[in-house]
PDB file of C-alpha atoms in Angstrom:
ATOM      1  CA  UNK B 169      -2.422  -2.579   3.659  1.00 57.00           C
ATOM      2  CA  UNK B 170      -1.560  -4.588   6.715  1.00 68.00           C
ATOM      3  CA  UNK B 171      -3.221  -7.981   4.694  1.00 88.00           C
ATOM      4  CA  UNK B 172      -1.397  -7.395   2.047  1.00 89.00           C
ATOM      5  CA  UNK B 173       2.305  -7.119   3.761  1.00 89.00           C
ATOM      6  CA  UNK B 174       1.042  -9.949   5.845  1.00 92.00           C
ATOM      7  CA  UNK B 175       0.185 -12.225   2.964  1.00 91.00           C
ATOM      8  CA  UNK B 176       3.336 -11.643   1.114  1.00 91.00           C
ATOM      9  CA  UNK B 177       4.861 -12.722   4.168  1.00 92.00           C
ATOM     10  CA  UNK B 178       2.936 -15.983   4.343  1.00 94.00           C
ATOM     11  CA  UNK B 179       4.142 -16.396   0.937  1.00 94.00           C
ATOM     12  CA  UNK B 180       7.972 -15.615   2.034  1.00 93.00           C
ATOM     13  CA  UNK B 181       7.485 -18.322   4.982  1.00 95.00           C
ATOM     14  CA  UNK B 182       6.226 -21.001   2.501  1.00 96.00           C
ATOM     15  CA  UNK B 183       9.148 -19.929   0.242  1.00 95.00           C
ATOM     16  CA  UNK B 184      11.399 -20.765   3.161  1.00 96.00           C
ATOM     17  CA  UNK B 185       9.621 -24.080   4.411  1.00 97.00           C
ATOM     18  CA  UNK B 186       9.571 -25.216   0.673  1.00 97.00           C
ATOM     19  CA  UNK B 187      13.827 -24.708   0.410  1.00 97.00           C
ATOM     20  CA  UNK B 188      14.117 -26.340   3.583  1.00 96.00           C
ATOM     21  CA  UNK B 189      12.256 -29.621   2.940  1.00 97.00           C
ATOM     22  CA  UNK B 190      13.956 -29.418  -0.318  1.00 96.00           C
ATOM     23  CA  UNK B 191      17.479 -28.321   1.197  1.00 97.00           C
ATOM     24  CA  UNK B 192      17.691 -25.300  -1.149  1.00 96.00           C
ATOM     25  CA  UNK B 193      18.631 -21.973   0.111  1.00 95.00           C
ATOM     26  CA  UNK B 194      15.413 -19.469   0.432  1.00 92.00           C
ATOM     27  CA  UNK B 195      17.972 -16.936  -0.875  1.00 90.00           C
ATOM     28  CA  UNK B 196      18.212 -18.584  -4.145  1.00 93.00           C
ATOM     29  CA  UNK B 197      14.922 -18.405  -4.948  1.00 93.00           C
ATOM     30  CA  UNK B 198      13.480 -14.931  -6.552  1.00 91.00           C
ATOM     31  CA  UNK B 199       9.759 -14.089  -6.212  1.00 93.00           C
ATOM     32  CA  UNK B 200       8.222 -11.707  -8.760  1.00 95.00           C
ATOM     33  CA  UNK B 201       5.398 -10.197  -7.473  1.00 93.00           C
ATOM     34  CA  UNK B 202       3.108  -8.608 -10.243  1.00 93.00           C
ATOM     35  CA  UNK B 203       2.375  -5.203  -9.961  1.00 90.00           C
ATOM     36  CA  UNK B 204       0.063  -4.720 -12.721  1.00 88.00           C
ATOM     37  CA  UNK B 205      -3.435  -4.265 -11.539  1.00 88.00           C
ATOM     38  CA  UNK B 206      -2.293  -3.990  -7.658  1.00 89.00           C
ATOM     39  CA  UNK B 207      -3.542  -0.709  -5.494  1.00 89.00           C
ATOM     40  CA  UNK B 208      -0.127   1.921  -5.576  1.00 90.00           C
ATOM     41  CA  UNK B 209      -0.470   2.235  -2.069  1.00 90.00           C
ATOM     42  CA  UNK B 210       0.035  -1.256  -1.497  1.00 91.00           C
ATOM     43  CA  UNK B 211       2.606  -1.695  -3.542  1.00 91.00           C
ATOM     44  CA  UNK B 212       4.390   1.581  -1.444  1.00 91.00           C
ATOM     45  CA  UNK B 213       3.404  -0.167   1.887  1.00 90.00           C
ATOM     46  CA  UNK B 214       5.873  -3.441   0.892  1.00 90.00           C
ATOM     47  CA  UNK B 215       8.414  -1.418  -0.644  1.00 91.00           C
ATOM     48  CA  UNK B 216       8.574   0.919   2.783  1.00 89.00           C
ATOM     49  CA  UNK B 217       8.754  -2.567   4.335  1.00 84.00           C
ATOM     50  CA  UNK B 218      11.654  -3.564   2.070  1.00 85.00           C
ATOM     51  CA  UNK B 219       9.355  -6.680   1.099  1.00 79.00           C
ATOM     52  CA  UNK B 220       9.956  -6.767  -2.223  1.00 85.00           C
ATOM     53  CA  UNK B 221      12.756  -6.917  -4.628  1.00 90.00           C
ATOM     54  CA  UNK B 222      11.853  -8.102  -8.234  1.00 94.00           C
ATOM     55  CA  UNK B 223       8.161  -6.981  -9.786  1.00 95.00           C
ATOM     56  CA  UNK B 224       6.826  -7.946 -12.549  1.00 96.00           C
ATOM     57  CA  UNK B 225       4.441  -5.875 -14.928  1.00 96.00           C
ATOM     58  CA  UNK B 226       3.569  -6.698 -18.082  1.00 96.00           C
ATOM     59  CA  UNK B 227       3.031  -3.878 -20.548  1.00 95.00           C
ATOM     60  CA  UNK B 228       6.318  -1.880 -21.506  1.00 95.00           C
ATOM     61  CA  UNK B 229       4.450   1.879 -21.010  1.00 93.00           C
ATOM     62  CA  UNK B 230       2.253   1.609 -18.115  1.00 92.00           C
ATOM     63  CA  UNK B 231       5.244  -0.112 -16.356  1.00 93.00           C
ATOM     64  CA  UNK B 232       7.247   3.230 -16.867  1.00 91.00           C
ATOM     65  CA  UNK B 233       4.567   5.632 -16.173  1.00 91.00           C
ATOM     66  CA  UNK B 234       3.723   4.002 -12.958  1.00 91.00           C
ATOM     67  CA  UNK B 235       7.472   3.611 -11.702  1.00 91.00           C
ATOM     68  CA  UNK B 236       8.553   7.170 -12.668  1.00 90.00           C
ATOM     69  CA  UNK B 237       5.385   8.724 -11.190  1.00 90.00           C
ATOM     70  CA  UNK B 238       6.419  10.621  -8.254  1.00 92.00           C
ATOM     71  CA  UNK B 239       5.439   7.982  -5.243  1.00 91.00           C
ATOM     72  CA  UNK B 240       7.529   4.867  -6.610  1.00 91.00           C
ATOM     73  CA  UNK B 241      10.617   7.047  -7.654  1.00 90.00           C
ATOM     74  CA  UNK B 242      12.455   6.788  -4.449  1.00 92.00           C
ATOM     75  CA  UNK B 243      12.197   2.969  -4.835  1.00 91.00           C
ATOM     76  CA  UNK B 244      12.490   2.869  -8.507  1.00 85.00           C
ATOM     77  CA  UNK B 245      16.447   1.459  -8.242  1.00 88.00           C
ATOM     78  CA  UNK B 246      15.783  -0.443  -5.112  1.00 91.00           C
ATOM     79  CA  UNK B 247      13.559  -3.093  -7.319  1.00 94.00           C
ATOM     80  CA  UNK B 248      14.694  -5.019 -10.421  1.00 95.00           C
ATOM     81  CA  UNK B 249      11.783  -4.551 -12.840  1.00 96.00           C
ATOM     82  CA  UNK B 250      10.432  -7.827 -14.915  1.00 97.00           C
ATOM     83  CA  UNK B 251       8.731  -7.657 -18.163  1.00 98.00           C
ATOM     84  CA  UNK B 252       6.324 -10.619 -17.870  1.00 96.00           C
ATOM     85  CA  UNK B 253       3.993 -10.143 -20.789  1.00 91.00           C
ATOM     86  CA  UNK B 254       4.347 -10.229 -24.517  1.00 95.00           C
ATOM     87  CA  UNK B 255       6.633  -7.812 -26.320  1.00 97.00           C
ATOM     88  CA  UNK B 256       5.954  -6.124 -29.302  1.00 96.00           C
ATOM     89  CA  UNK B 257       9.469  -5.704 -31.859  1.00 95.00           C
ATOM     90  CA  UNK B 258       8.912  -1.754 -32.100  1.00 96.00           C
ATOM     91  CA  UNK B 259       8.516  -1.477 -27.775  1.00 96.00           C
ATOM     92  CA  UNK B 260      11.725  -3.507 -27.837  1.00 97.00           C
ATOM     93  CA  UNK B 261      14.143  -0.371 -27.534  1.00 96.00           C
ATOM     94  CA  UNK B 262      11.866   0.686 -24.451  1.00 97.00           C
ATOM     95  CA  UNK B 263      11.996  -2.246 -22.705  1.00 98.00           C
ATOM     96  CA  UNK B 264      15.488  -2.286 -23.039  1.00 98.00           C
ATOM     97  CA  UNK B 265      15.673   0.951 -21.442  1.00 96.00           C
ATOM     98  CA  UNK B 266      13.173   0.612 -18.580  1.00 96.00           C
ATOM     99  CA  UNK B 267      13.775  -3.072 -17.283  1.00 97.00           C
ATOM    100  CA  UNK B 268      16.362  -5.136 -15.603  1.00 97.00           C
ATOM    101  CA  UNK B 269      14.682  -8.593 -17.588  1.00 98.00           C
ATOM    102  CA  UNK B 270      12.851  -9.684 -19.853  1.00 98.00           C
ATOM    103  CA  UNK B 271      10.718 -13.305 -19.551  1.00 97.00           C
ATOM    104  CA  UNK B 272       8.828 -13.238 -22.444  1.00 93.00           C
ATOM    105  CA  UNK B 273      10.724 -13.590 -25.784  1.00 97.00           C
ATOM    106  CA  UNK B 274       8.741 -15.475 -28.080  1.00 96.00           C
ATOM    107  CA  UNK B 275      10.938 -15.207 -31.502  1.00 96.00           C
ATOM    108  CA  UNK B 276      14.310 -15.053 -32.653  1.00 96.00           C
ATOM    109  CA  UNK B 277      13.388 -11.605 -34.102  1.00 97.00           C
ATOM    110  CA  UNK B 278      12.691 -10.447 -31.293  1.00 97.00           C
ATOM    111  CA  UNK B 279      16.055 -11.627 -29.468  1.00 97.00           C
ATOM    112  CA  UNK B 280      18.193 -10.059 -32.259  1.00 97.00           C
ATOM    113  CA  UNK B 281      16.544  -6.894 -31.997  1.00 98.00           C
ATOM    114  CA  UNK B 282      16.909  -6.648 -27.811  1.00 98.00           C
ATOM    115  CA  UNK B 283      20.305  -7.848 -27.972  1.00 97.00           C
ATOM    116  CA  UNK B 284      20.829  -4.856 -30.573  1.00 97.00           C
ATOM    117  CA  UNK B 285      19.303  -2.302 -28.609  1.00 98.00           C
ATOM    118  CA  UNK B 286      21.275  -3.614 -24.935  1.00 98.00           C
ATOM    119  CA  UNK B 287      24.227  -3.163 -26.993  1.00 98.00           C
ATOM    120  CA  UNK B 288      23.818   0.720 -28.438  1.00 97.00           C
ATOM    121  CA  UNK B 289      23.610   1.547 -24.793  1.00 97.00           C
ATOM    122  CA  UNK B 290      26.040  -1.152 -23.039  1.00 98.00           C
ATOM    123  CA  UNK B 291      23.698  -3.230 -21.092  1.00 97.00           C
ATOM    124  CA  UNK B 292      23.642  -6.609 -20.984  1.00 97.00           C
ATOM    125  CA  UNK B 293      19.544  -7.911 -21.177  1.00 97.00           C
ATOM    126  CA  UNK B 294      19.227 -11.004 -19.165  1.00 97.00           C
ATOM    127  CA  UNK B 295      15.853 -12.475 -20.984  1.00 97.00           C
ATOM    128  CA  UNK B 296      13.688 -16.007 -20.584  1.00 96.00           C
ATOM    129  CA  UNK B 297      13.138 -17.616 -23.889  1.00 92.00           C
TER     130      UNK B 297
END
């Protein structure tokens, strides 16, 4: 666990000396580390270390299995949850429901039917085209 907290934090001091040569603000800059095939305990070890703050995963129903099983519920609001990968139309609703974005909309289909489903329950979707 140790290598992994200390390579995300050689990745959080690049992150920094990359804003600074560029005079950007390291705050302004989001990293999405993707949780899919990493080791639960690892992910638990950065999250105890408040390390990370947006993850990424990229299928709509192992995301929510993993982050309402019991270990990752007491950090379950304390990330903002990506969907990275493809999105099927008839998932759509339960994506909607489980994450905070959604990066991969491929079709105009696709849009209409998230922005429907955000707005039966009042959220707004923030999504990468």
């Amino acid at each position: 666990m140790t290598s992994v907290i200390s390579n995300l934090e050689t990745i959080l001091d690049r992150i920094q000396s990359s804003a600074s040569r560029s005079n950007r603000d390291s705050k302004d800059i989001e990293l999405i580390a993707v949780t899919k095939y990493a080791n639960p305990k690892d992910i638990v070890a950065l999250l105890q270390k408040d390390k990370l703050t947006h993850i990424g995963e990229t299928k709509v129903q192992d995301a929510s299995e993993k982050w309402n099983s019991s270990q990752f519920l007491p950090y379950k609001n304390k990330v903002k949850k990506h969907l990275i990968g493809h999105l099927q139309s008839n998932k759509a609703g339960r994506a909607v429901d489980f994450f905070d974005y959604i990066d991969s909309v491929d079709s105009l289909k696709l849009a209409d039917i998230l922005n429907r489903k955000a707005g039966e329950i009042s959220k707004k979707m923030p999504v990468l085209v």
